[in-house]
Coordinates of C-alpha atoms in Angstrom, one line a residue:
Q1 CA 0.0 0.0 0.0
V2 CA 1.1 3.5 -0.8
Q3 CA -0.4 6.7 0.5
L4 CA 0.1 10.0 -1.4
V5 CA -0.6 13.6 -0.3
E6 CA -0.1 16.6 -2.7
S7 CA 0.6 20.2 -1.6
G8 CA 1.8 23.5 -3.0
G9 CA -1.1 24.5 -5.3
G10 CA -2.4 28.0 -5.5
L11 CA -3.0 31.1 -7.7
V12 CA -0.3 32.4 -9.9
Q13 CA 0.0 34.9 -12.8
A14 CA 0.7 33.7 -16.3
G15 CA 4.4 33.4 -16.8
G16 CA 5.0 32.7 -13.1
S17 CA 6.2 29.6 -11.3
L18 CA 4.9 27.1 -8.8
R19 CA 6.3 24.0 -7.1
L20 CA 4.1 21.1 -6.2
S21 CA 5.1 18.5 -3.6
C22 CA 3.9 14.9 -3.1
A23 CA 4.6 13.1 0.2
A24 CA 4.5 9.3 0.1
S25 CA 4.2 6.8 2.8
G26 CA 3.7 3.0 3.1
R27 CA 5.4 0.5 0.8
T28 CA 7.0 3.2 -1.4
F29 CA 9.8 0.9 -2.5
S30 CA 7.4 -1.2 -4.5
S31 CA 6.6 1.6 -6.9
I32 CA 8.4 1.6 -10.2
A33 CA 7.0 5.0 -11.5
L34 CA 5.8 8.2 -9.9
G35 CA 3.7 10.5 -12.0
W36 CA 1.8 13.8 -12.1
F37 CA -1.6 14.1 -13.8
R38 CA -4.1 17.0 -14.1
Q39 CA -7.8 17.4 -14.6
A40 CA -9.6 20.6 -15.6
P41 CA -13.4 21.0 -15.1
G42 CA -15.3 19.1 -17.8
K43 CA -12.1 17.5 -19.1
E44 CA -10.5 14.1 -18.9
R45 CA -7.6 13.4 -16.6
E46 CA -4.4 13.9 -18.6
F47 CA -0.8 12.8 -18.1
V48 CA 1.7 15.5 -17.2
A49 CA 5.1 13.9 -16.2
A50 CA 6.5 10.7 -14.9
I51 CA 9.8 9.6 -13.3
R52 CA 11.2 6.1 -12.7
R53 CA 11.6 6.0 -8.9
S54 CA 14.8 4.0 -8.8
R55 CA 16.8 5.3 -11.8
G56 CA 15.3 8.8 -12.2
N57 CA 14.4 8.6 -15.9
T58 CA 11.8 11.2 -16.9
Y59 CA 9.1 11.6 -19.5
Y60 CA 6.9 14.7 -20.2
A61 CA 3.7 15.5 -22.0
D62 CA 4.5 17.7 -25.1
S63 CA 2.3 20.4 -23.6
V64 CA 4.7 20.9 -20.6
K65 CA 8.0 19.9 -22.0
G66 CA 10.7 22.5 -21.4
R67 CA 8.5 24.3 -18.7
F68 CA 7.9 21.6 -16.1
T69 CA 10.5 19.5 -14.2
I70 CA 9.7 16.3 -12.2
S71 CA 12.0 15.1 -9.5
R72 CA 12.1 12.9 -6.5
D73 CA 14.0 12.4 -3.2
N74 CA 13.7 8.8 -2.3
A75 CA 15.4 9.2 1.1
K76 CA 12.6 11.7 2.1
N77 CA 9.8 9.8 0.2
M78 CA 9.0 13.1 -1.6
M79 CA 8.2 13.8 -5.3
Y80 CA 8.0 17.3 -6.9
L81 CA 6.8 19.1 -9.9
Q82 CA 8.5 22.5 -10.6
M83 CA 6.3 24.5 -13.0
S84 CA 7.6 27.5 -14.8
S85 CA 6.3 29.8 -17.6
L86 CA 2.8 28.9 -16.5
K87 CA -0.1 29.5 -18.9
P88 CA -3.9 29.8 -18.2
E89 CA -4.3 26.4 -20.0
D90 CA -2.3 24.8 -17.1
T91 CA -5.2 25.6 -14.7
A92 CA -6.4 22.2 -13.2
V93 CA -6.4 20.0 -10.2
Y94 CA -3.0 18.3 -10.1
Y95 CA -2.7 14.7 -8.8
C96 CA 0.4 12.7 -7.9
A97 CA 0.3 8.9 -8.5
A98 CA 2.4 5.8 -8.2
A99 CA 2.5 2.7 -10.5
L100 CA 4.1 -0.7 -10.6
V101 CA 5.2 -0.1 -14.2
F102 CA 6.6 2.9 -16.1
T103 CA 3.6 4.2 -17.9
V104 CA 1.7 7.4 -18.9
I105 CA -1.8 5.7 -18.8
P106 CA -3.9 6.9 -15.9
S107 CA -5.7 3.5 -15.4
E108 CA -2.3 1.8 -14.9
Y109 CA -1.5 3.9 -11.8
E110 CA -2.4 2.0 -8.6
F111 CA -2.2 4.8 -6.0
W112 CA -3.4 8.4 -6.1
G113 CA -3.4 11.5 -4.0
Q114 CA -6.4 13.8 -3.4
G115 CA -5.2 16.6 -5.7
T116 CA -4.2 20.2 -5.3
Q117 CA -5.7 23.1 -7.3
V118 CA -3.5 25.2 -9.6
T119 CA -5.0 28.4 -11.1
V120 CA -3.1 30.5 -13.6
S121 CA -4.6 34.0 -14.2
S122 CA -4.2 35.9 -17.5

């Protein structure tokens, strides 16, 4: 079992930056991949970024590549999403998740946090 809790969301102006955190507990060593997803009102949940927990390999959605950076600190059981050059289109509830395989498919992630709201004003 893995428990995940997101924090760091808020209101930011377009072009600004925000750092999201995800605290993990439980059997964190069993997770192969850690990921960030987001969901705007009336939209499907979409992939944002993923990182291999052990080796640190990363993968990003084209919409955030070059602007967002995913990272993790295994010793602290923490995962982060550094967001820069934010756009109004980035407004959504952001979720962290853990999976037993390296994947970008939401249904293949086993454990989820409750989400944190990110709002980007224009």
